[in-house]
């Protein structure tokens, strides 16, 4: 990918030196996607672990392998694995709902509460999709990957990925219209 | 489907800053800083996996954090690794850099050459800008040497305080002349006496017994007994009077 060439080149030359740039480049999208899968409470931990694993992997690759990386897709392969593991361990533990209201007040607390409600609503809707659809929809429309990158990250054919996204969106639309008329 | 697709964009957000800090700390790839006691007060020591990249007096903390930010990421407070901490302490104590890795990679070749030459000046000695210029093979670049030293990212460790004006006076310093004079005092020099001698026109001193002339602060010059000490105004005058240049402090271009 044209835009990534510079960064992969710098990573290939010196992983540690280019790593902060790598983190700053991808952290918002990675965190947003991870948060959509695992929820706000654990998103930071899971994202951090994904970056640490990415760093370890980069240190073990030779420069040609780094130069050839499709960085977004590769990073998401790592992150999706962690999200799946997180969901698995989570399902074996009793779920505790964390309610934290900042009573120190003001608009900030209101914003946080509004965002928490919004996140929770999306979490419910996304939970209604199959895993493949959920992953494809989030990677396409929250993270902004293209179909080819999603296919590479999920190791599925591009055509299937496109179908997953469109069926996922259709299912979400149906869910939302039903929310409107209880 | 664009309505839903647009609605999903609400899930896109910015990562908390603690995430960046934690990742860079856990992987050891951030730009960090520590505070270490220096010869004239506490110093901020900026470090990363490649070595020490910045030094500044603690009083300059805000500027230090701004100037060394990478994009929005300011240096992260984090203790130096043990080995480097020992090396920094030893360098500050002895005035010699030793094996401490210093990252000069952001500088031009000329700036690096100036700083590497400056590292060779022993503690307690002062050389003029022109000396550095000549030693690195750019005898005409005296002013450029001055500005390269003024931009020294790692002062104190790379002792730009040991380079003074070509008229022999102590001169200016990026963090103010007082800090330069204090650093020289801490190394046993008397900056006022240096300025006084320079203002009297003294550039070199020679020994009447060895017929060798030196920069006034060369360790060989300090050993000359008062009775044998000859003050000299120019290298030419010294040569004419039968003195030859000291091989250690090299007060003039090799003939």
Short mmCIF file of C-alpha atoms in Angstrom, two decimals:
data_model
loop_
_atom_site.label_atom_id
_atom_site.label_comp_id
_atom_site.label_asym_id
_atom_site.label_seq_id
_atom_site.Cartn_x
_atom_site.Cartn_y
_atom_site.Cartn_z
CA UNK A 1 0.00 0.00 0.00
CA UNK A 2 1.44 3.32 -1.07
CA UNK A 3 0.87 5.14 2.18
CA UNK A 4 2.36 2.41 4.33
CA UNK A 5 5.56 2.15 2.27
CA UNK A 6 7.32 4.87 4.21
CA UNK A 7 6.47 3.41 7.59
CA UNK A 8 7.25 -0.21 6.66
CA UNK A 9 10.54 1.01 5.25
CA UNK A 10 11.37 2.75 8.51
CA UNK A 11 10.26 -0.29 10.54
CA UNK A 12 12.44 -2.52 8.37
CA UNK A 13 15.41 -0.22 8.95
CA UNK A 14 14.95 -0.02 12.74
CA UNK A 15 11.93 -1.53 14.49
CA UNK A 16 12.42 0.22 17.81
CA UNK A 17 13.01 3.62 16.33
CA UNK A 18 9.96 3.51 14.06
CA UNK A 19 7.68 1.77 16.57
CA UNK A 20 6.32 4.94 18.26
CA UNK A 21 5.28 6.21 14.82
CA UNK A 22 3.63 2.85 14.14
CA UNK A 23 1.71 3.06 17.44
CA UNK A 24 0.60 6.64 16.82
CA UNK A 25 -0.47 5.77 13.27
CA UNK A 26 -2.66 2.80 14.18
CA UNK A 27 -3.70 3.21 17.81
CA UNK A 28 -6.97 5.12 17.24
CA UNK A 29 -8.30 2.70 14.62
CA UNK A 30 -7.11 -0.35 16.52
CA UNK A 31 -8.60 0.86 19.77
CA UNK A 32 -11.93 1.78 18.11
CA UNK A 33 -12.25 -1.64 16.50
CA UNK A 34 -11.20 -3.53 19.61
CA UNK A 35 -13.63 -1.51 21.71
CA UNK A 36 -16.44 -2.50 19.35
CA UNK A 37 -15.61 -6.17 19.96
CA UNK A 38 -14.72 -6.34 23.66
CA UNK A 39 -16.34 -3.23 25.14
CA UNK A 40 -14.87 -0.11 26.72
CA UNK A 41 -13.74 -1.70 30.00
CA UNK A 42 -11.18 -4.04 28.40
CA UNK A 43 -10.43 -2.30 25.12
CA UNK A 44 -7.29 -0.60 26.41
CA UNK A 45 -5.77 -3.82 27.78
CA UNK A 46 -6.51 -5.82 24.65
CA UNK A 47 -5.17 -3.06 22.35
CA UNK A 48 -2.02 -2.74 24.43
CA UNK A 49 -1.43 -6.49 24.24
CA UNK A 50 -1.92 -6.41 20.46
CA UNK A 51 0.76 -3.74 20.10
CA UNK A 52 3.16 -5.61 22.40
CA UNK A 53 2.70 -8.78 20.32
CA UNK A 54 3.15 -6.79 17.13
CA UNK A 55 6.43 -5.40 18.49
CA UNK A 56 7.67 -8.85 19.44
CA UNK A 57 6.75 -10.19 16.01
CA UNK A 58 8.43 -7.29 14.19
CA UNK A 59 11.63 -7.87 16.15
CA UNK A 60 11.68 -11.47 14.96
CA UNK A 61 11.09 -10.64 11.26
CA UNK A 62 13.86 -9.87 8.82
CA UNK A 63 13.71 -6.60 6.91
CA UNK A 64 12.28 -8.09 3.71
CA UNK A 65 9.38 -9.58 5.60
CA UNK A 66 8.67 -6.23 7.27
CA UNK A 67 8.87 -4.35 3.97
CA UNK A 68 6.36 -6.76 2.43
CA UNK A 69 3.86 -6.44 5.31
CA UNK A 70 0.33 -5.22 4.71
CA UNK A 71 0.48 -3.51 8.05
CA UNK A 72 -3.23 -2.94 8.75
CA UNK A 73 -4.29 -6.47 7.82
CA UNK A 74 -1.35 -8.01 9.69
CA UNK A 75 -2.01 -5.97 12.85
CA UNK A 76 -5.66 -6.97 12.73
CA UNK A 77 -4.79 -10.65 12.44
CA UNK A 78 -3.04 -10.27 15.80
CA UNK A 79 -5.80 -8.16 17.35
CA UNK A 80 -8.66 -10.41 16.17
CA UNK A 81 -6.97 -13.40 17.78
CA UNK A 82 -6.75 -11.53 21.07
CA UNK A 83 -10.38 -10.40 20.83
CA UNK A 84 -11.50 -13.98 20.17
CA UNK A 85 -9.51 -15.25 23.15
CA UNK A 86 -10.92 -12.47 25.26
CA UNK A 87 -14.49 -13.41 24.31
CA UNK A 88 -13.73 -17.07 25.07
CA UNK A 89 -12.31 -16.44 28.55
CA UNK A 90 -15.05 -13.92 29.22
CA UNK A 91 -17.80 -16.38 28.45
CA UNK A 92 -16.41 -18.78 31.06
CA UNK A 93 -16.45 -16.08 33.74
CA UNK A 94 -19.56 -14.62 35.33
CA UNK A 95 -20.33 -11.32 33.66
CA UNK A 96 -20.23 -8.32 35.89
CA UNK A 97 -21.71 -5.11 34.71
CA UNK A 98 -19.64 -2.16 35.67
CA UNK A 99 -21.58 1.00 36.27
CA UNK A 100 -19.44 3.98 36.98
CA UNK A 101 -20.94 7.42 37.06
CA UNK A 102 -18.74 10.39 37.44
CA UNK A 103 -20.60 12.52 39.92
CA UNK A 104 -17.94 15.22 39.91
CA UNK A 105 -20.27 16.47 37.30
CA UNK A 106 -20.47 18.72 34.33
CA UNK A 107 -20.76 18.14 30.63
CA UNK A 108 -17.91 15.68 30.54
CA UNK A 109 -19.75 13.24 32.77
CA UNK A 110 -22.88 13.67 30.64
CA UNK A 111 -20.91 13.03 27.47
CA UNK A 112 -19.39 9.91 28.98
CA UNK A 113 -22.81 8.65 30.02
CA UNK A 114 -24.27 9.32 26.57
CA UNK A 115 -21.33 7.54 24.96
CA UNK A 116 -21.71 4.56 27.31
CA UNK A 117 -25.36 4.21 26.33
CA UNK A 118 -24.49 4.51 22.63
CA UNK A 119 -21.72 1.91 22.96
CA UNK A 120 -24.00 -0.46 24.81
CA UNK A 121 -26.72 -0.13 22.14
CA UNK A 122 -24.21 -0.98 19.40
CA UNK A 123 -22.80 -3.84 21.42
CA UNK A 124 -26.29 -5.37 21.61
CA UNK A 125 -26.93 -4.89 17.89
CA UNK A 126 -23.53 -6.28 16.87
CA UNK A 127 -24.05 -9.25 19.17
CA UNK A 128 -26.96 -10.25 16.92
CA UNK A 129 -24.62 -10.81 13.94
CA UNK A 130 -22.57 -13.88 13.17
CA UNK A 131 -18.91 -13.52 14.16
CA UNK A 132 -17.79 -13.25 10.54
CA UNK A 133 -20.34 -10.51 9.83
CA UNK A 134 -19.54 -8.62 13.01
CA UNK A 135 -15.81 -8.64 12.27
CA UNK A 136 -16.30 -7.67 8.62
CA UNK A 137 -18.72 -4.84 9.42
CA UNK A 138 -16.54 -3.35 12.17
CA UNK A 139 -13.31 -3.61 10.17
CA UNK A 140 -15.00 -2.02 7.15
CA UNK A 141 -17.07 0.73 8.73
CA UNK A 142 -15.51 1.48 12.14
CA UNK A 143 -11.85 0.83 11.35
CA UNK A 144 -11.99 1.72 7.67
CA UNK A 145 -10.14 -1.26 6.15
CA UNK A 146 -10.84 -2.10 2.51
CA UNK A 147 -12.24 -5.50 1.49
CA UNK A 148 -8.89 -6.81 0.43
CA UNK A 149 -7.39 -5.93 3.84
CA UNK A 150 -10.33 -7.48 5.68
CA UNK A 151 -9.95 -10.64 3.61
CA UNK A 152 -6.25 -10.78 4.48
CA UNK A 153 -6.86 -10.13 8.20
CA UNK A 154 -9.58 -12.78 8.47
CA UNK A 155 -8.05 -15.21 5.96
CA UNK A 156 -11.26 -15.38 3.98
CA UNK A 157 -11.89 -14.72 0.27
CA UNK A 158 -12.58 -11.10 -0.74
CA UNK A 159 -16.00 -12.04 -2.19
CA UNK A 160 -17.09 -13.66 1.06
CA UNK A 161 -15.94 -10.59 2.96
CA UNK A 162 -18.08 -8.32 0.80
CA UNK A 163 -21.10 -10.58 1.39
CA UNK A 164 -20.41 -10.57 5.14
CA UNK A 165 -20.37 -6.78 5.21
CA UNK A 166 -23.55 -6.31 3.19
CA UNK A 167 -25.49 -9.03 5.05
CA UNK A 168 -24.21 -7.65 8.35
CA UNK A 169 -25.38 -4.14 7.46
CA UNK A 170 -28.77 -5.50 6.36
CA UNK A 171 -29.16 -7.33 9.65
CA UNK A 172 -28.22 -4.19 11.60
CA UNK A 173 -30.73 -2.13 9.65
CA UNK A 174 -33.44 -4.66 10.47
CA UNK A 175 -32.48 -4.61 14.17
CA UNK A 176 -32.55 -0.84 14.29
CA UNK A 177 -35.91 -0.56 12.55
CA UNK A 178 -37.31 -3.04 15.05
CA UNK A 179 -35.89 -0.96 17.93
CA UNK A 180 -37.96 1.94 16.58
CA UNK A 181 -41.24 0.00 16.74
CA UNK A 182 -41.33 -2.12 19.85
CA UNK B 1 -26.87 0.89 3.59
CA UNK B 2 -24.97 4.16 3.90
CA UNK B 3 -27.20 5.29 6.78
CA UNK B 4 -26.09 2.36 8.92
CA UNK B 5 -22.51 2.64 7.72
CA UNK B 6 -22.45 6.29 8.77
CA UNK B 7 -24.02 5.49 12.11
CA UNK B 8 -21.29 2.91 12.75
CA UNK B 9 -18.67 5.67 12.42
CA UNK B 10 -19.84 6.84 15.85
CA UNK B 11 -17.88 3.87 17.21
CA UNK B 12 -14.62 5.32 15.91
CA UNK B 13 -12.80 7.15 18.68
CA UNK B 14 -9.36 8.24 19.78
CA UNK B 15 -7.23 5.98 21.94
CA UNK B 16 -6.61 7.13 25.53
CA UNK B 17 -3.15 8.70 25.95
CA UNK B 18 -2.37 6.20 28.69
CA UNK B 19 -2.50 3.50 25.98
CA UNK B 20 0.36 5.10 24.04
CA UNK B 21 2.46 5.59 27.15
CA UNK B 22 1.87 2.04 28.36
CA UNK B 23 2.67 0.47 24.99
CA UNK B 24 5.86 2.49 24.49
CA UNK B 25 6.98 1.78 28.04
CA UNK B 26 6.20 -1.94 27.82
CA UNK B 27 8.09 -2.28 24.53
CA UNK B 28 10.90 0.08 25.57
CA UNK B 29 10.49 2.06 22.37
CA UNK B 30 9.39 5.42 23.73
CA UNK B 31 11.33 8.61 24.29
CA UNK B 32 11.82 8.70 28.01
CA UNK B 33 13.47 11.01 30.50
CA UNK B 34 14.98 10.77 33.93
CA UNK B 35 16.34 13.33 36.36
CA UNK B 36 19.94 13.01 37.47
CA UNK B 37 22.01 15.24 39.72
CA UNK B 38 24.63 17.15 37.70
CA UNK B 39 27.67 19.26 38.59
CA UNK B 40 25.62 22.47 38.84
CA UNK B 41 22.13 21.14 39.63
CA UNK B 42 19.61 18.54 38.51
CA UNK B 43 19.57 17.61 34.84
CA UNK B 44 16.85 16.17 32.62
CA UNK B 45 18.29 13.21 30.73
CA UNK B 46 16.25 12.22 27.66
CA UNK B 47 16.85 8.62 26.62
CA UNK B 48 15.55 5.95 24.30
CA UNK B 49 16.75 2.51 23.22
CA UNK B 50 19.40 4.21 21.08
CA UNK B 51 20.94 6.13 23.96
CA UNK B 52 20.80 9.58 25.50
CA UNK B 53 19.27 12.01 23.00
CA UNK B 54 18.81 15.16 25.10
CA UNK B 55 20.09 16.89 28.23
CA UNK B 56 18.77 20.10 29.80
CA UNK B 57 18.78 21.77 33.22
CA UNK B 58 15.69 20.93 35.28
CA UNK B 59 14.63 24.58 35.12
CA UNK B 60 13.95 24.09 31.38
CA UNK B 61 11.50 21.21 31.87
CA UNK B 62 8.55 22.65 29.90
CA UNK B 63 10.74 23.54 26.95
CA UNK B 64 12.53 20.19 27.15
CA UNK B 65 9.24 18.26 26.94
CA UNK B 66 7.99 20.40 24.04
CA UNK B 67 11.23 20.31 22.10
CA UNK B 68 11.63 16.54 22.42
CA UNK B 69 8.03 15.55 21.70
CA UNK B 70 7.51 13.23 18.78
CA UNK B 71 4.27 14.39 17.27
CA UNK B 72 1.86 14.65 20.18
CA UNK B 73 3.97 12.28 22.35
CA UNK B 74 6.03 14.07 24.95
CA UNK B 75 8.91 12.18 26.59
CA UNK B 76 7.69 9.79 29.27
CA UNK B 77 9.12 9.92 32.81
CA UNK B 78 10.97 6.64 33.24
CA UNK B 79 14.14 5.73 35.13
CA UNK B 80 17.28 5.16 33.09
CA UNK B 81 18.27 1.49 32.74
CA UNK B 82 20.70 0.62 35.56
CA UNK B 83 23.78 0.38 33.37
CA UNK B 84 23.14 3.73 31.67
CA UNK B 85 22.30 5.33 34.97
CA UNK B 86 25.71 4.31 36.28
CA UNK B 87 27.37 5.57 33.10
CA UNK B 88 25.53 8.91 33.22
CA UNK B 89 26.47 9.38 36.86
CA UNK B 90 30.10 8.47 36.12
CA UNK B 91 30.20 10.83 33.12
CA UNK B 92 28.79 13.72 35.14
CA UNK B 93 31.18 12.98 37.96
CA UNK B 94 34.34 12.59 35.87
CA UNK B 95 33.51 14.97 33.02
CA UNK B 96 34.27 12.17 30.56
CA UNK B 97 31.58 10.53 28.45
CA UNK B 98 33.09 7.06 28.58
CA UNK B 99 31.01 4.40 26.84
CA UNK B 100 27.65 6.01 27.44
CA UNK B 101 25.75 5.82 24.12
CA UNK B 102 24.71 9.28 22.95
CA UNK B 103 22.28 9.58 20.05
CA UNK B 104 23.47 12.27 17.64
CA UNK B 105 21.70 10.75 14.63
CA UNK B 106 19.39 13.71 14.08
CA UNK B 107 22.33 16.02 13.40
CA UNK B 108 24.25 16.88 10.24
CA UNK B 109 27.65 15.32 9.66
CA UNK B 110 29.31 18.64 10.41
CA UNK B 111 27.45 19.01 13.72
CA UNK B 112 28.37 15.46 14.67
CA UNK B 113 32.03 16.09 13.85
CA UNK B 114 32.01 19.23 16.02
CA UNK B 115 30.45 17.39 18.96
CA UNK B 116 32.72 14.37 18.65
CA UNK B 117 35.76 16.65 18.69
CA UNK B 118 34.35 18.49 21.71
CA UNK B 119 34.09 15.20 23.60
CA UNK B 120 37.90 14.95 23.34
CA UNK B 121 38.48 18.15 25.35
CA UNK B 122 39.47 17.04 28.85
CA UNK B 123 37.59 18.33 31.90
CA UNK B 124 38.98 21.55 33.29
CA UNK B 125 40.22 22.80 29.92
CA UNK B 126 38.92 25.39 27.46
CA UNK B 127 39.49 25.56 23.68
CA UNK B 128 38.40 28.26 21.26
CA UNK B 129 35.79 27.66 18.52
CA UNK B 130 38.53 28.11 15.93
CA UNK B 131 40.46 25.20 17.42
CA UNK B 132 37.50 22.84 16.92
CA UNK B 133 37.05 24.13 13.35
CA UNK B 134 40.72 23.51 12.54
CA UNK B 135 40.82 20.12 14.24
CA UNK B 136 37.89 18.80 12.17
CA UNK B 137 39.50 20.06 8.97
CA UNK B 138 37.26 23.11 8.45
CA UNK B 139 39.53 25.97 9.53
CA UNK B 140 37.19 28.61 8.09
CA UNK B 141 34.08 27.36 9.87
CA UNK B 142 34.58 29.04 13.26
CA UNK B 143 31.10 30.61 13.31
CA UNK B 144 29.45 27.39 12.14
CA UNK B 145 31.21 25.59 15.01
CA UNK B 146 29.71 28.12 17.41
CA UNK B 147 26.19 27.54 16.14
CA UNK B 148 26.63 23.74 16.08
CA UNK B 149 27.68 23.88 19.74
CA UNK B 150 24.79 26.17 20.53
CA UNK B 151 22.47 23.42 19.23
CA UNK B 152 24.24 20.64 21.14
CA UNK B 153 21.31 18.37 22.14
CA UNK B 154 23.28 16.77 24.98
CA UNK B 155 25.12 19.58 26.80
CA UNK B 156 27.22 18.80 29.89
CA UNK B 157 27.66 15.19 28.66
CA UNK B 158 29.12 16.50 25.40
CA UNK B 159 31.06 19.34 27.02
CA UNK B 160 30.32 22.32 24.78
CA UNK B 161 30.96 24.44 27.88
CA UNK B 162 34.66 23.69 27.27
CA UNK B 163 34.67 25.65 24.03
CA UNK B 164 34.97 29.42 24.24
CA UNK B 165 35.33 32.40 21.96
CA UNK B 166 38.28 32.77 19.66
CA UNK B 167 39.41 35.86 21.63
CA UNK B 168 40.04 33.51 24.57
CA UNK B 169 37.06 34.53 26.69
CA UNK B 170 34.58 32.03 28.09
CA UNK B 171 31.72 33.28 25.91
CA UNK B 172 28.07 32.36 25.64
CA UNK B 173 26.05 29.25 26.41
CA UNK B 174 22.68 27.94 25.24
CA UNK B 175 21.42 27.95 28.85
CA UNK B 176 23.02 31.27 29.72
CA UNK B 177 26.64 32.26 30.50
CA UNK B 178 26.21 31.66 34.23
CA UNK B 179 25.68 27.93 33.78
CA UNK B 180 28.75 27.73 31.53
CA UNK B 181 30.91 29.51 34.10
CA UNK B 182 29.51 27.36 36.91
CA UNK B 183 30.30 24.19 34.95
CA UNK B 184 33.86 25.37 34.33
CA UNK B 185 34.23 26.32 38.01
CA UNK B 186 33.02 22.85 38.98
CA UNK B 187 35.91 21.50 36.89
CA UNK B 188 38.44 23.69 38.73
CA UNK B 189 38.75 26.59 36.27
CA UNK B 190 38.44 30.27 37.16
CA UNK B 191 36.31 31.82 34.40
CA UNK B 192 36.97 35.37 35.62
CA UNK B 193 40.73 34.85 35.46
CA UNK B 194 40.35 33.34 31.97
CA UNK B 195 38.41 36.39 30.78
CA UNK B 196 40.91 38.77 32.41
CA UNK B 197 43.88 37.14 30.68
CA UNK B 198 42.02 37.05 27.36
CA UNK B 199 41.19 40.73 27.68
CA UNK B 200 44.87 41.48 28.25
CA UNK B 201 45.44 39.81 24.86
CA UNK B 202 46.89 36.54 26.16
CA UNK B 203 45.95 33.60 23.90
CA UNK B 204 48.70 31.13 24.73
CA UNK B 205 51.30 30.50 27.40
CA UNK B 206 54.78 29.11 26.84
CA UNK B 207 57.40 27.52 29.03
CA UNK B 208 60.83 29.13 29.04
CA UNK B 209 62.41 25.79 29.96
CA UNK B 210 60.77 23.51 27.38
CA UNK B 211 60.07 26.17 24.73
CA UNK B 212 56.64 24.67 24.22
CA UNK B 213 53.49 26.82 24.05
CA UNK B 214 49.94 25.76 24.90
CA UNK B 215 46.38 26.91 25.31
CA UNK B 216 46.32 28.53 28.77
CA UNK B 217 44.19 25.73 30.28
CA UNK B 218 46.10 22.78 28.77
CA UNK B 219 47.29 20.47 31.51
CA UNK B 220 50.85 21.02 30.29
CA UNK B 221 50.41 24.80 30.63
CA UNK B 222 49.15 24.39 34.19
CA UNK B 223 52.41 22.66 35.10
CA UNK B 224 54.61 25.58 34.01
CA UNK B 225 56.20 27.27 37.03
CA UNK B 226 55.33 30.93 37.44
CA UNK B 227 58.95 32.01 36.85
CA UNK B 228 59.11 30.16 33.53
CA UNK B 229 55.69 31.18 32.29
CA UNK B 230 55.59 33.37 29.17
CA UNK B 231 52.33 34.93 28.01
CA UNK B 232 51.87 34.97 24.25
CA UNK B 233 49.46 36.89 22.04
CA UNK B 234 49.53 34.93 18.79
CA UNK B 235 50.79 31.61 17.46
CA UNK B 236 53.00 33.56 15.06
CA UNK B 237 54.62 35.50 17.89
CA UNK B 238 55.20 32.25 19.77
CA UNK B 239 56.89 30.58 16.80
CA UNK B 240 58.98 33.68 16.16
CA UNK B 241 60.14 33.64 19.80
CA UNK B 242 61.31 30.06 19.32
CA UNK B 243 58.41 28.18 20.89
CA UNK B 244 56.94 25.07 19.32
CA UNK B 245 53.30 24.04 19.63
CA UNK B 246 52.25 21.58 22.32
CA UNK B 247 51.43 18.18 20.84
CA UNK B 248 48.58 17.65 23.30
CA UNK B 249 46.50 20.82 22.99
CA UNK B 250 47.71 21.65 19.45
CA UNK B 251 47.45 25.45 19.70
CA UNK B 252 48.22 25.94 15.99
CA UNK B 253 47.83 24.07 12.73
CA UNK B 254 50.56 21.49 12.26
CA UNK B 255 53.19 22.98 9.99
#
